[in-house]
Amino acid sequence: MNVLAPRRGHSFGEVVARHHAQGELVVQPRMGFADPGRMTRGLLATRSARAATVGTITIDSYTRVGDHEAARAALAAGADLNGYPLVDHDPVTTAALLDGVVTGDFPVQVRHGSADPRRIVRALLDFGLHATEGGPVSYCLPYSRMPLSAAVDNWRRSCETLAEARGPELEPHLETFGGCMMGQLCPPALLVALSVLEGMFFWRHGIRCLSFSYAQQTHAGQDEEAVAALQALIREYVPHARTHVVIYGYMGVYPRTPGGALELIAESARLAARTGASRLIVKTTAEAHRLPTVAENVTALEHAAEAARGVSRIGRLGDTGIHAQAKALVDNVLSLDNDLGRALVTAFARGQLDVPFCLHPDNAGRARGRLADGGRLEWQRIGAMPLGDLVDLPGDRRMTSNDLLDALRYVERSFDEKYGLPGIETVNRLTQGSRT
């Protein structure tokens, strides 16, 4: 079923590139509503924000895991899903929704979180859309129990389907999610390597317009170095692709105070501007409490855009080894098999790629990251990853539950304490003091 011809106008990557050339950071929400009217209002509000924006349709959880019967039942019952069921909604309704929203300068990206996005990709193409995101590793290990080998095959087929849609006036766009693995406590070198490897996978299966993700972590200087490493490796490994870097606002435990949340949003925007990234995925002040409203999303987009204005790109950076570590991981995977999909599966089976705190059966689980003094992320254990000559490991490689909780709440605590809300450690100290 082909509901619509490809929508005319600029492709997703071209729109982002045009804004970047004009010195504008593109800001984008993570937004998805089951109700078509609310989804339309959200997209129109995003388009009308006082910022350079692109739109988002985030898919619901039933569609993400391929339970289309449950998605249809929920729609029939009028249930409030946590995203837009693109595959199973009435196609006439979806076509009308997009017809009133998408313009040549306002493309929409479909976000989904699926280890098997084949039907989602076919559906978005049927509706004239051409931009989505994810990856065979990044949308399998954290979000699915599917074997990695199956996810790799699903993503190979999805890339090829998306690539077949290329035409004289249409360039499909695919964004890696590899730079966001687990949201937090993953040392940046692994995030950079996974982002590059997924982008290479997309390129080898026909995608020519790519974006590479990196999620804001716990230390601004370290993030700047990581993004610079990502950009250098993109130039080395996918030199012929049309590319840009997308920064994700912090994905871990979020500040609870409005002031703390706004400052963290602003810091993510400044990170994007300082590093020359083209696009930013923006969180909201509601992040720690509930799903945001449309108005809260727009406020956050405008706040991020304002924070990025006038920020100069950084010059020379220090080198703590992120580039060397990421390159070692990429080169090792490439040495395992000429087929990159098989190489990824082999690397994880041998523990040569190993995501800290990830419980998927295909992840070795021997590597650990930790929060060092000053907020930098570093390796506590590297497992079987080929980093032994590049990493100085701490003498004490234990991590207690209190250590983990403290690290998970580091950003929340750091930003909330500026705005009068004590962090959990401060509360504990006060409570213990009152008992003595």
Coordinates of C-alpha atoms in Angstrom, one line a residue:
M1 CA 0.0 0.0 0.0
N2 CA 1.5 3.3 -1.1
V3 CA -0.6 6.0 0.4
L4 CA 1.5 9.0 -0.8
A5 CA 4.2 9.8 -3.2
P6 CA 7.4 11.1 -1.5
R7 CA 6.8 14.5 -0.1
R8 CA 8.3 17.3 -2.1
G9 CA 10.9 19.7 -0.6
H10 CA 14.2 19.3 1.0
S11 CA 15.3 16.0 2.6
F12 CA 15.9 15.7 6.3
G13 CA 19.6 15.9 6.0
E14 CA 19.5 18.8 3.6
V15 CA 17.3 20.9 5.9
V16 CA 19.6 20.3 8.8
A17 CA 22.6 21.2 6.6
R18 CA 21.0 24.4 5.4
H19 CA 20.3 25.6 9.0
H20 CA 23.9 24.6 10.0
A21 CA 25.3 26.7 7.1
Q22 CA 23.3 29.7 8.4
G23 CA 24.8 29.2 11.9
E24 CA 21.6 27.8 13.4
L25 CA 21.4 24.7 15.7
V26 CA 18.4 22.6 14.8
V27 CA 16.5 21.6 17.9
Q28 CA 14.1 18.6 18.0
P29 CA 11.7 17.2 20.6
R30 CA 11.1 13.6 21.5
M31 CA 7.4 13.7 20.9
G32 CA 4.7 11.1 20.2
F33 CA 0.9 11.0 20.9
A34 CA -1.6 8.3 19.9
D35 CA -4.3 10.8 19.3
P36 CA -4.0 12.3 15.7
G37 CA -5.3 15.7 16.7
R38 CA -2.8 16.0 19.6
M39 CA 0.0 14.7 17.4
T40 CA -0.9 17.3 14.8
R41 CA -0.9 20.1 17.4
G42 CA 2.4 19.0 18.7
L43 CA 4.0 19.0 15.2
L44 CA 2.5 22.4 14.3
A45 CA 3.7 23.9 17.6
T46 CA 7.2 22.5 17.0
R47 CA 7.1 24.0 13.5
S48 CA 6.0 27.4 14.9
A49 CA 8.6 27.5 17.7
R50 CA 11.0 30.4 17.7
A51 CA 13.9 28.2 16.7
A52 CA 15.2 26.1 13.8
T53 CA 13.2 22.9 14.2
V54 CA 12.4 19.5 12.6
G55 CA 9.5 17.3 13.7
T56 CA 9.3 14.0 15.5
I57 CA 6.8 11.2 15.5
T58 CA 7.7 8.7 18.2
I59 CA 6.2 5.3 17.8
D60 CA 4.2 3.5 20.6
S61 CA 5.6 0.6 22.6
Y62 CA 3.3 -2.1 21.0
T63 CA 4.5 -1.1 17.5
R64 CA 8.1 -1.0 18.7
V65 CA 8.0 -4.7 19.7
G66 CA 5.8 -5.8 16.8
D67 CA 2.7 -6.5 18.7
H68 CA 0.3 -5.0 16.1
E69 CA -2.7 -6.9 17.4
A70 CA -2.3 -5.1 20.8
A71 CA -1.9 -1.8 19.0
R72 CA -5.1 -2.2 17.0
A73 CA -7.0 -3.3 20.1
A74 CA -5.8 -0.3 22.0
L75 CA -6.8 2.0 19.2
A76 CA -10.3 0.3 19.1
A77 CA -10.7 0.8 22.8
G78 CA -9.6 4.4 22.7
A79 CA -6.6 3.7 25.0
D80 CA -3.9 6.3 25.5
L81 CA -0.8 4.8 24.0
N82 CA 2.7 6.2 24.7
G83 CA 3.3 7.1 21.0
Y84 CA 1.8 7.2 17.6
P85 CA 1.0 3.7 16.1
L86 CA 2.1 4.5 12.6
V87 CA 1.7 1.0 11.2
D88 CA -1.8 0.4 12.6
H89 CA -3.5 3.8 12.6
D90 CA -6.1 4.5 9.9
P91 CA -4.0 5.4 6.9
V92 CA -6.3 8.1 5.7
T93 CA -6.1 9.8 9.2
T94 CA -2.3 9.6 9.1
A95 CA -2.0 10.9 5.6
A96 CA -4.2 13.9 6.6
L97 CA -2.2 14.5 9.7
L98 CA 1.1 14.7 7.7
D99 CA -0.5 16.6 4.9
G100 CA -1.2 19.5 7.2
V101 CA 2.2 19.5 8.9
V102 CA 5.1 18.5 6.6
T103 CA 6.6 21.2 4.4
G104 CA 9.7 21.5 2.3
D105 CA 11.5 23.2 5.2
F106 CA 9.9 21.1 8.0
P107 CA 10.6 17.4 7.6
V108 CA 9.5 14.8 10.2
Q109 CA 11.7 12.0 11.6
V110 CA 10.1 8.8 12.8
R111 CA 11.6 7.5 16.1
H112 CA 10.8 4.0 17.3
G113 CA 13.3 2.0 19.4
S114 CA 12.7 -1.2 17.5
A115 CA 15.1 -4.1 17.0
D116 CA 12.9 -5.1 14.0
P117 CA 11.9 -1.9 12.3
R118 CA 11.0 -3.5 8.9
R119 CA 7.2 -2.7 9.0
I120 CA 7.9 0.7 10.5
V121 CA 10.2 1.6 7.7
R122 CA 7.8 0.4 5.0
A123 CA 5.0 2.4 6.7
L124 CA 6.9 5.6 7.0
L125 CA 7.9 5.3 3.3
D126 CA 4.2 4.6 2.4
F127 CA 3.3 7.9 4.0
G128 CA 5.9 9.9 2.1
L129 CA 8.4 10.2 5.0
H130 CA 12.1 9.3 4.6
A131 CA 13.9 9.9 7.9
T132 CA 14.3 7.6 10.9
E133 CA 16.9 6.4 13.4
G134 CA 18.2 3.6 15.5
G135 CA 20.7 0.8 14.8
P136 CA 21.2 -3.0 15.0
V137 CA 23.1 -2.7 18.3
S138 CA 21.7 0.3 19.9
Y139 CA 18.0 -0.7 19.4
C140 CA 18.7 -4.4 20.4
L141 CA 20.9 -4.6 23.5
P142 CA 19.2 -2.1 25.8
Y143 CA 15.6 -2.5 24.6
S144 CA 15.1 -6.0 23.4
R145 CA 15.8 -9.7 24.2
M146 CA 16.1 -10.5 20.5
P147 CA 19.3 -12.2 19.5
L148 CA 21.8 -9.6 18.2
S149 CA 22.2 -11.7 15.0
A150 CA 18.5 -11.3 14.3
A151 CA 18.5 -7.6 14.9
V152 CA 21.5 -7.2 12.5
D153 CA 19.5 -9.0 9.8
N154 CA 16.4 -7.0 10.5
W155 CA 18.3 -3.7 10.2
R156 CA 20.1 -4.8 7.1
R157 CA 16.8 -5.4 5.4
S158 CA 15.4 -2.1 6.7
C159 CA 18.4 -0.2 5.4
E160 CA 18.0 -1.7 2.0
T161 CA 14.3 -0.9 1.9
L162 CA 15.0 2.7 2.9
A163 CA 17.9 3.0 0.4
E164 CA 15.6 1.8 -2.4
A165 CA 13.4 4.8 -1.9
R166 CA 16.2 7.2 -3.1
G167 CA 15.2 9.3 -6.1
P168 CA 16.1 12.5 -7.8
E169 CA 14.2 14.6 -5.2
L170 CA 14.5 12.2 -2.3
E171 CA 17.5 11.3 -0.1
P172 CA 16.5 9.0 2.8
H173 CA 18.2 9.8 6.1
L174 CA 19.2 7.4 8.9
E175 CA 20.6 8.4 12.3
T176 CA 22.6 6.1 14.5
F177 CA 21.6 5.7 18.2
G178 CA 24.9 4.1 19.1
G179 CA 26.2 7.2 20.8
C180 CA 23.4 6.9 23.4
M181 CA 23.8 3.4 24.7
M182 CA 22.3 2.9 28.2
G183 CA 21.9 6.7 28.6
Q184 CA 24.6 7.1 31.2
L185 CA 27.7 5.6 32.8
C186 CA 29.1 4.3 29.5
P187 CA 32.6 5.8 28.9
P188 CA 32.6 8.0 25.8
A189 CA 35.0 6.0 23.7
L190 CA 32.6 3.1 23.5
L191 CA 29.7 5.5 22.6
V192 CA 31.8 7.0 19.8
A193 CA 32.9 3.6 18.5
L194 CA 29.3 2.3 18.4
S195 CA 28.0 5.4 16.7
V196 CA 30.7 5.1 14.0
L197 CA 30.2 1.3 13.5
E198 CA 26.4 1.7 13.1
G199 CA 26.9 4.5 10.6
M200 CA 29.3 2.3 8.7
F201 CA 26.7 -0.5 8.7
F202 CA 24.1 1.9 7.3
W203 CA 26.5 3.1 4.6
R204 CA 27.4 -0.5 3.5
H205 CA 23.7 -1.2 3.1
G206 CA 22.9 1.7 0.9
I207 CA 22.2 4.7 3.1
R208 CA 24.1 7.8 1.9
C209 CA 22.8 10.5 4.2
L210 CA 23.6 9.8 7.9
S211 CA 23.7 11.4 11.3
F212 CA 25.8 10.2 14.2
S213 CA 24.6 10.5 17.7
Y214 CA 26.4 11.3 21.0
A215 CA 24.6 11.7 24.3
Q216 CA 25.6 14.4 26.8
Q217 CA 27.3 12.7 29.7
T218 CA 28.7 14.0 33.0
H219 CA 31.6 16.3 32.2
A220 CA 31.5 19.1 29.5
G221 CA 35.1 19.0 28.7
Q222 CA 35.1 15.2 28.2
D223 CA 32.0 15.5 26.0
E224 CA 33.7 18.1 23.8
E225 CA 36.7 15.7 23.3
A226 CA 34.3 12.8 22.6
V227 CA 32.4 14.8 19.9
A228 CA 35.7 15.9 18.3
A229 CA 36.8 12.2 18.2
L230 CA 33.5 11.2 16.7
Q231 CA 33.8 13.9 13.9
A232 CA 37.4 12.8 13.2
L233 CA 36.4 9.1 12.9
I234 CA 33.4 9.9 10.7
R235 CA 35.8 11.7 8.3
E236 CA 38.1 8.6 8.3
Y237 CA 35.6 5.8 8.0
V238 CA 32.6 7.3 6.0
P239 CA 34.3 10.1 4.1
H240 CA 31.8 10.1 1.2
A241 CA 28.6 10.2 3.1
R242 CA 26.6 13.3 3.8
T243 CA 26.7 13.5 7.5
H244 CA 26.1 15.5 10.6
V245 CA 26.4 15.0 14.4
V246 CA 23.3 15.1 16.6
I247 CA 23.7 15.7 20.4
Y248 CA 21.2 14.2 22.8
G249 CA 20.4 16.1 25.9
Y250 CA 21.4 14.2 29.1
M251 CA 19.5 10.8 29.2
G252 CA 20.1 9.8 32.8
V253 CA 18.4 10.8 36.0
Y254 CA 17.2 14.4 35.4
P255 CA 17.2 17.4 37.7
R256 CA 13.9 17.8 39.6
T257 CA 14.0 21.6 39.9
P258 CA 12.8 23.7 37.0
G259 CA 16.0 25.8 37.3
G260 CA 18.2 22.8 37.4
A261 CA 16.5 21.2 34.4
L262 CA 16.6 24.4 32.4
E263 CA 20.3 24.8 33.1
L264 CA 21.0 21.3 32.0
I265 CA 19.1 21.9 28.8
A266 CA 21.1 25.0 28.1
E267 CA 24.3 23.2 28.8
S268 CA 23.4 20.5 26.2
A269 CA 22.7 23.3 23.7
R270 CA 26.1 25.0 24.4
L271 CA 27.8 21.6 24.0
A272 CA 26.3 21.2 20.6
A273 CA 27.2 24.8 19.6
R274 CA 30.8 24.5 20.9
T275 CA 31.5 21.3 19.1
G276 CA 29.9 22.2 15.8
A277 CA 27.1 19.7 16.0
S278 CA 24.1 20.4 13.7
R279 CA 21.2 19.1 15.7
L280 CA 20.1 18.6 19.3
I281 CA 17.5 16.3 20.8
V282 CA 16.0 18.3 23.6
K283 CA 14.6 17.2 27.0
T284 CA 12.1 19.3 29.1
T285 CA 11.6 20.4 32.7
A286 CA 9.1 17.6 33.1
E287 CA 11.6 14.9 32.4
A288 CA 12.0 13.9 36.1
H289 CA 8.3 13.8 36.8
R290 CA 6.1 12.8 33.8
L291 CA 5.7 13.0 30.0
P292 CA 5.9 16.6 28.9
T293 CA 3.1 18.6 27.4
V294 CA 3.3 20.2 23.9
A295 CA 3.8 23.6 25.6
E296 CA 6.7 22.3 27.7
N297 CA 8.3 20.8 24.7
V298 CA 8.1 24.2 22.8
T299 CA 9.5 26.1 25.8
A300 CA 12.5 23.7 26.0
L301 CA 13.1 24.0 22.3
E302 CA 13.2 27.8 22.4
H303 CA 15.3 27.8 25.6
A304 CA 17.9 25.5 23.9
A305 CA 17.9 27.5 20.8
E306 CA 18.5 30.7 22.7
A307 CA 21.3 29.1 24.8
A308 CA 23.1 28.1 21.6
R309 CA 23.0 31.5 20.0
G310 CA 26.3 33.3 19.9
V311 CA 28.3 30.4 21.4
S312 CA 31.6 30.1 19.6
R313 CA 33.0 26.8 18.4
I314 CA 35.9 25.6 20.6
G315 CA 39.4 25.5 19.2
R316 CA 42.2 23.2 20.3
L317 CA 41.2 20.4 22.7
G318 CA 43.1 18.3 25.2
D319 CA 43.5 14.6 24.5
T320 CA 42.7 12.1 27.2
G321 CA 42.7 9.2 24.8
I322 CA 39.0 9.0 23.7
H323 CA 39.9 9.1 20.0
A324 CA 42.6 6.4 20.3
Q325 CA 40.3 4.1 22.4
A326 CA 37.4 4.5 20.0
K327 CA 39.5 3.9 16.9
A328 CA 41.0 0.7 18.5
L329 CA 37.5 -0.6 19.1
V330 CA 36.4 0.2 15.5
D331 CA 39.5 -1.3 13.9
N332 CA 39.2 -4.4 16.0
V333 CA 35.6 -5.0 14.8
L334 CA 36.6 -4.4 11.2
S335 CA 39.3 -7.0 11.5
L336 CA 36.9 -9.8 12.5
D337 CA 34.9 -10.2 9.3
N338 CA 34.5 -8.4 6.0
D339 CA 30.7 -8.5 6.7
L340 CA 30.2 -5.7 9.3
G341 CA 27.0 -7.3 10.6
R342 CA 28.8 -10.6 11.3
A343 CA 31.7 -8.7 12.8
L344 CA 29.5 -6.9 15.3
V345 CA 27.9 -10.2 16.4
T346 CA 31.4 -11.8 16.7
A347 CA 32.7 -8.8 18.7
F348 CA 30.0 -9.0 21.2
A349 CA 30.2 -12.8 21.5
R350 CA 33.9 -12.5 22.3
G351 CA 33.4 -9.6 24.7
Q352 CA 35.5 -7.3 22.5
L353 CA 32.5 -4.9 22.5
D354 CA 31.0 -4.9 25.9
V355 CA 28.4 -2.3 27.2
P356 CA 28.6 -1.6 30.9
F357 CA 25.4 -2.5 32.9
C358 CA 23.7 -4.0 29.9
L359 CA 21.8 -7.2 30.8
H360 CA 21.2 -8.5 27.2
P361 CA 22.2 -12.2 26.9
D362 CA 24.5 -11.3 23.9
N363 CA 26.4 -8.7 26.0
A364 CA 29.3 -10.1 28.0
G365 CA 28.7 -7.8 31.0
R366 CA 32.3 -7.8 32.2
A367 CA 33.1 -4.2 31.4
R368 CA 32.3 -1.4 33.9
G369 CA 32.4 2.3 33.8
R370 CA 32.7 4.5 36.8
L371 CA 32.5 8.2 37.7
A372 CA 35.9 9.6 38.7
D373 CA 36.6 12.7 40.7
G374 CA 35.5 15.8 38.9
G375 CA 32.7 14.0 37.0
R376 CA 34.6 12.3 34.3
L377 CA 33.6 8.9 33.1
E378 CA 36.4 6.3 33.0
W379 CA 36.8 2.6 32.7
Q380 CA 36.7 0.6 35.9
R381 CA 37.0 -2.8 34.1
I382 CA 37.5 -3.3 30.3
G383 CA 36.7 -7.1 30.2
A384 CA 38.0 -8.5 26.9
M385 CA 37.9 -5.2 24.9
P386 CA 41.2 -4.4 23.2
L387 CA 42.0 -1.3 25.3
G388 CA 44.6 -2.7 27.7
D389 CA 47.5 -0.6 26.3
L390 CA 45.3 2.6 26.2
V391 CA 43.6 2.6 29.6
D392 CA 44.9 3.0 33.1
L393 CA 42.6 1.1 35.3
P394 CA 42.0 1.9 39.0
G395 CA 43.5 -0.3 41.6
D396 CA 40.2 -0.9 43.3
R397 CA 37.8 -2.2 40.7
R398 CA 34.9 -2.8 43.1
M399 CA 31.6 -0.9 42.8
T400 CA 29.1 -1.0 45.7
S401 CA 25.4 -0.3 45.3
N402 CA 25.9 3.1 47.0
D403 CA 28.7 3.9 44.5
L404 CA 26.3 3.1 41.6
L405 CA 23.4 5.1 43.0
D406 CA 25.7 8.0 43.7
A407 CA 27.0 8.0 40.1
L408 CA 23.5 7.6 38.6
R409 CA 22.3 10.8 40.5
Y410 CA 25.5 12.9 40.0
V411 CA 24.1 15.1 37.3
E412 CA 20.7 15.5 39.0
R413 CA 22.4 16.4 42.2
S414 CA 24.9 18.8 40.6
F415 CA 22.2 20.9 38.9
D416 CA 19.6 20.7 41.6
E417 CA 21.9 21.9 44.3
K418 CA 22.4 25.1 42.4
Y419 CA 18.7 25.8 42.7
G420 CA 18.1 25.0 46.4
L421 CA 17.1 21.3 46.2
P422 CA 19.6 19.1 48.1
G423 CA 20.9 16.0 46.5
I424 CA 20.2 12.6 48.0
E425 CA 23.7 12.5 49.7
T426 CA 23.0 15.9 51.3
V427 CA 19.6 14.6 52.5
N428 CA 21.3 11.4 53.9
R429 CA 23.9 13.5 55.8
L430 CA 21.3 15.7 57.3
T431 CA 19.1 12.7 58.2
Q432 CA 22.0 10.9 59.8
G433 CA 23.0 14.1 61.7
S434 CA 19.6 14.4 63.2
R435 CA 19.8 10.9 64.6
T436 CA 23.0 11.5 66.6

